[in-house]
XYZ file of N, CA and C in Angstrom:
396
model
N 99.543 69.195 91.412
C 99.476 70.634 91.430
C 100.528 71.147 92.394
N 101.239 72.165 91.948
C 102.211 72.801 92.832
C 102.095 74.308 92.726
N 102.323 74.960 93.844
C 102.469 76.408 93.898
C 103.882 76.671 94.392
N 104.655 77.370 93.603
C 106.022 77.708 93.992
C 106.067 79.185 94.335
N 106.445 79.488 95.562
C 106.526 80.864 96.033
C 107.969 81.340 95.918
N 108.160 82.511 95.292
C 109.498 83.026 95.031
C 109.610 84.461 95.518
N 110.653 84.716 96.287
C 110.973 86.059 96.753
C 112.409 86.368 96.345
N 112.577 86.973 95.160
C 113.916 87.159 94.618
C 114.770 88.142 95.421
N 116.068 87.834 95.453
C 117.031 88.773 96.034
C 116.979 90.060 95.217
N 117.190 91.164 95.864
C 117.155 92.446 95.166
C 115.827 93.157 95.305
N 114.771 92.423 95.728
C 113.488 93.053 96.035
C 113.379 93.192 97.547
N 112.632 94.155 97.966
C 112.406 94.347 99.390
C 111.843 93.061 99.994
N 112.322 92.658 101.177
C 111.787 91.441 101.792
C 110.283 91.564 102.013
N 109.515 90.546 101.608
C 108.068 90.622 101.747
C 107.630 90.411 103.197
N 106.601 91.117 103.576
C 105.984 90.941 104.886
C 104.509 90.669 104.657
N 104.083 89.434 104.868
C 102.687 89.083 104.701
C 102.249 88.865 103.267
N 103.194 88.657 102.358
C 102.862 88.352 100.968
C 104.070 87.684 100.336
N 103.888 87.164 99.130
C 104.970 86.589 98.337
C 105.070 87.387 97.050
N 106.301 87.648 96.599
C 106.486 88.443 95.380
C 105.964 87.750 94.128
N 106.180 86.451 94.005
C 105.734 85.730 92.805
C 105.288 84.327 93.195
N 104.183 83.897 92.604
C 103.682 82.541 92.827
C 103.488 81.904 91.457
N 104.134 80.767 91.262
C 104.014 80.026 90.014
C 103.157 78.792 90.269
N 102.105 78.625 89.473
C 101.197 77.488 89.630
C 101.331 76.577 88.424
N 101.407 75.270 88.701
C 101.419 74.297 87.615
C 100.484 73.150 87.956
N 99.794 72.656 86.919
C 98.967 71.469 87.043
C 97.846 71.561 88.052
N 96.753 72.186 87.708
C 95.632 72.244 88.627
C 94.433 72.969 88.040
N 93.392 73.083 88.863
C 92.180 73.807 88.477
C 92.276 75.231 88.978
N 91.976 76.173 88.122
C 92.005 77.587 88.472
C 90.649 77.988 89.038
N 90.661 78.640 90.202
C 89.427 79.083 90.852
C 89.522 80.592 91.058
N 88.520 81.317 90.564
C 88.443 82.757 90.765
C 87.431 83.025 91.865
N 87.873 83.707 92.909
C 87.025 83.968 94.070
C 86.528 85.411 94.031
N 85.225 85.563 94.102
C 84.607 86.892 94.067
C 84.991 87.692 95.303
N 84.903 89.004 95.175
C 85.186 89.879 96.299
C 84.273 89.594 97.477
N 84.867 89.517 98.650
C 84.119 89.242 99.877
C 84.351 90.377 100.866
N 83.255 90.852 101.444
C 83.335 91.845 102.506
C 82.897 91.177 103.807
N 82.611 91.966 104.805
C 82.242 91.445 106.122
C 80.748 91.166 106.229
N 80.150 90.644 105.177
C 78.722 90.329 105.206
C 78.459 89.048 105.982
N 77.399 89.065 106.798
C 76.963 87.834 107.449
C 75.995 87.116 106.520
N 75.447 85.999 106.972
C 74.556 85.181 106.134
C 73.291 85.918 105.723
N 72.911 86.969 106.478
C 71.721 87.757 106.152
C 72.027 88.933 105.233
N 73.305 89.100 104.860
C 73.672 90.205 103.979
C 73.911 91.511 104.698
N 74.203 91.447 105.997
C 74.475 92.635 106.795
C 75.967 92.724 107.077
N 76.545 93.915 106.890
C 77.956 94.114 107.223
C 78.101 94.068 108.737
N 79.024 93.225 109.212
C 79.258 93.085 110.647
C 80.675 93.526 110.979
N 80.848 94.048 112.179
C 82.156 94.520 112.631
C 82.283 96.013 112.449
N 82.578 96.694 113.534
C 82.682 98.155 113.482
C 84.031 98.642 112.978
N 85.076 97.868 113.223
C 86.414 98.321 112.856
C 87.031 97.491 111.762
N 88.136 97.974 111.245
C 88.836 97.304 110.153
C 89.277 95.891 110.527
N 89.904 95.653 111.694
C 90.319 94.284 112.000
C 89.146 93.297 112.026
N 88.035 93.684 112.607
C 86.874 92.797 112.668
C 86.317 92.532 111.279
N 86.242 93.582 110.461
C 85.729 93.395 109.104
C 86.702 92.581 108.247
N 88.003 92.805 108.425
C 88.994 92.024 107.684
C 88.854 90.546 108.020
N 88.703 90.234 109.305
C 88.566 88.837 109.718
C 87.349 88.188 109.077
N 86.226 88.890 109.078
C 85.001 88.327 108.477
C 85.143 88.191 106.966
N 85.723 89.203 106.310
C 85.902 89.144 104.857
C 86.821 87.989 104.474
N 87.916 87.798 105.218
C 88.823 86.690 104.940
C 88.127 85.360 105.204
N 87.384 85.266 106.289
C 86.636 84.037 106.578
C 85.649 83.732 105.456
N 84.989 84.752 104.925
C 84.051 84.557 103.817
C 84.785 84.076 102.559
N 85.943 84.678 102.273
C 86.734 84.267 101.110
C 87.151 82.799 101.250
N 87.601 82.436 102.447
C 88.031 81.055 102.678
C 86.857 80.082 102.650
N 85.681 80.522 103.070
C 84.486 79.673 102.990
C 84.142 79.375 101.534
N 84.238 80.378 100.682
C 83.990 80.162 99.252
C 85.027 79.200 98.678
N 86.284 79.370 99.071
C 87.352 78.494 98.604
C 87.124 77.055 99.069
N 86.770 76.883 100.324
C 86.525 75.531 100.861
C 85.313 74.873 100.201
N 84.336 75.683 99.792
C 83.135 75.138 99.151
C 83.446 74.444 97.828
N 84.577 74.794 97.215
C 84.975 74.136 95.960
C 86.128 73.163 96.181
N 86.396 72.850 97.450
C 87.416 71.854 97.761
C 88.805 72.407 97.994
N 88.925 73.720 98.137
C 90.232 74.332 98.332
C 90.567 74.606 99.784
N 91.814 74.901 100.017
C 92.344 75.262 101.325
C 93.141 76.557 101.166
N 93.398 77.261 102.261
C 94.160 78.507 102.162
C 95.487 78.359 101.423
N 96.145 77.222 101.565
C 97.435 77.010 100.896
C 97.318 77.014 99.374
N 96.099 76.897 98.850
C 95.881 76.914 97.408
C 95.755 78.323 96.835
N 95.698 79.336 97.698
C 95.588 80.714 97.215
C 96.874 81.121 96.507
N 96.739 81.584 95.280
C 97.887 82.063 94.515
C 97.945 83.589 94.509
N 96.785 84.238 94.587
C 96.713 85.695 94.491
C 95.528 86.195 95.308
N 95.735 87.263 96.066
C 94.657 87.936 96.796
C 94.843 89.437 96.619
N 93.755 90.116 96.316
C 93.757 91.578 96.270
C 92.881 92.076 97.400
N 93.406 93.045 98.141
C 92.684 93.669 99.247
C 92.319 95.079 98.806
N 91.048 95.417 98.930
C 90.557 96.761 98.627
C 90.171 97.394 99.961
N 90.770 98.533 100.279
C 90.511 99.182 101.568
C 90.080 100.628 101.352
N 89.098 101.048 102.136
C 88.616 102.426 102.029
C 89.535 103.405 102.741
N 90.461 102.908 103.569
C 91.401 103.764 104.292
C 92.740 103.042 104.384
N 93.636 103.345 103.450
C 94.933 102.675 103.412
C 95.738 102.992 104.674
N 95.622 104.205 105.196
C 96.316 104.566 106.432
C 95.885 103.697 107.592
N 94.601 103.445 107.708
C 94.095 102.572 108.776
C 94.585 101.150 108.558
N 94.636 100.707 107.311
C 95.130 99.360 107.013
C 96.581 99.226 107.472
N 97.392 100.227 107.147
C 98.797 100.200 107.578
C 98.905 100.238 109.096
N 98.074 101.047 109.738
C 98.106 101.168 111.198
C 97.745 99.848 111.885
N 96.907 99.042 111.256
C 96.463 97.763 111.816
C 97.190 96.571 111.201
N 98.264 96.820 110.446
C 98.926 95.751 109.689
C 99.330 94.565 110.562
N 99.894 94.811 111.714
C 100.312 93.697 112.579
C 99.110 92.864 113.012
N 98.046 93.537 113.423
C 96.828 92.854 113.858
C 96.210 92.063 112.705
N 96.207 92.642 111.507
C 95.662 91.952 110.343
C 96.513 90.735 109.993
N 97.825 90.861 110.193
C 98.716 89.727 109.965
C 98.420 88.573 110.903
N 98.113 88.894 112.157
C 97.755 87.855 113.123
C 96.480 87.143 112.673
N 95.507 87.918 112.216
C 94.255 87.339 111.724
C 94.548 86.437 110.523
N 95.344 86.929 109.570
C 95.665 86.144 108.382
C 96.298 84.816 108.780
N 97.324 84.857 109.639
C 98.027 83.629 110.008
C 97.111 82.650 110.740
N 96.211 83.170 111.577
C 95.291 82.301 112.311
C 94.317 81.607 111.366
N 93.806 82.321 110.366
C 92.801 81.756 109.461
C 93.403 81.074 108.237
N 94.514 81.609 107.721
C 95.032 81.139 106.431
C 96.436 80.552 106.503
N 97.117 80.678 107.613
C 98.457 80.112 107.724
C 99.541 81.039 107.219
N 100.695 80.458 106.922
C 101.872 81.239 106.532
C 102.295 81.046 105.075
N 101.496 80.331 104.294
C 101.780 80.198 102.866
C 101.127 81.381 102.170
N 101.854 82.496 102.122
C 101.262 83.727 101.610
C 101.141 83.721 100.088
N 100.022 84.210 99.566
C 99.887 84.372 98.118
C 100.554 85.674 97.677
N 100.619 85.866 96.372
C 100.961 87.180 95.853
C 99.802 88.087 96.234
N 100.096 89.298 96.707
C 99.026 90.170 97.203
C 99.233 91.607 96.747
N 98.120 92.333 96.717
C 98.157 93.766 96.465
C 97.097 94.427 97.332
N 97.380 95.643 97.751
C 96.425 96.471 98.485
C 96.062 97.642 97.586
N 94.768 97.864 97.401
C 94.283 98.950 96.559
C 93.384 99.848 97.401
N 93.688 101.129 97.436
C 92.835 102.091 98.125
C 91.657 102.465 97.239
N 90.465 102.450 97.819
C 89.243 102.777 97.086
C 88.448 103.818 97.870
N 87.611 104.572 97.181
C 86.820 105.591 97.869
C 85.665 104.992 98.646
N 85.102 103.886 98.121
C 84.056 103.165 98.847
C 83.847 101.824 98.192
N 83.138 100.948 98.909
C 82.812 99.626 98.401
C 81.312 99.550 98.170
N 80.843 98.428 97.611
C 79.422 98.296 97.273
C 78.526 98.633 98.451
N 78.796 98.021 99.604
C 78.054 98.350 100.822
C 78.796 99.480 101.520
N 78.116 100.592 101.741
C 78.766 101.771 102.321
C 79.472 101.501 103.633
N 78.957 100.565 104.427
C 79.536 100.282 105.739
C 80.812 99.445 105.638
N 81.045 98.832 104.488
C 82.202 97.950 104.317
C 83.488 98.774 104.254
N 84.486 98.329 105.005
C 85.780 98.993 105.050
C 86.839 98.267 104.237
N 86.595 96.981 103.952
C 87.590 96.170 103.263
C 86.892 95.073 102.460
N 87.520 94.713 101.344
C 87.035 93.614 100.496
C 88.239 92.833 100.011
N 88.102 91.509 99.926
C 89.171 90.654 99.442
C 88.644 89.787 98.310
N 89.420 89.692 97.228
C 89.118 88.710 96.196
C 90.382 87.898 95.939
N 90.259 86.814 95.209
C 91.439 85.988 95.030
C 91.361 85.013 93.893
N 92.499 84.395 93.645
C 92.631 83.331 92.674
C 93.343 82.179 93.367
N 92.822 80.990 93.189
C 93.429 79.800 93.782
C 93.678 78.771 92.695
N 94.606 77.860 92.966
C 94.878 76.748 92.075
C 94.736 75.478 92.896
N 93.754 74.650 92.505
C 93.462 73.418 93.226
C 94.013 72.219 92.459
N 94.382 71.163 93.194
C 94.876 69.956 92.504
C 93.776 69.305 91.676
């Protein structure tokens, strides 16, 4: 299984994502949206950085449960209730991402939403991974 990350010339240089990821030879894993829920189903973390860290940790826990690692992520979508706050915390969120998931960035998108399933949730992440 290989994931080839491509950032073509002529596109804006990516920061914290890859423009295109090509996957060959592996198992496709679809990861459900994860928010900052703890094991009891309670949203934890008052601010966006804390909730982002928990949501990413939850996404990675689901990935690891099927034998995957962060480097296997091909695509992640981030849903945020406040895109301005997400941009304002971008550097901090990048630090969290690199600490938990490393520097092999998947193709990513940020989508602004009016709210998430749990009203207290500020961010949700879902993804697709390709495992060997």
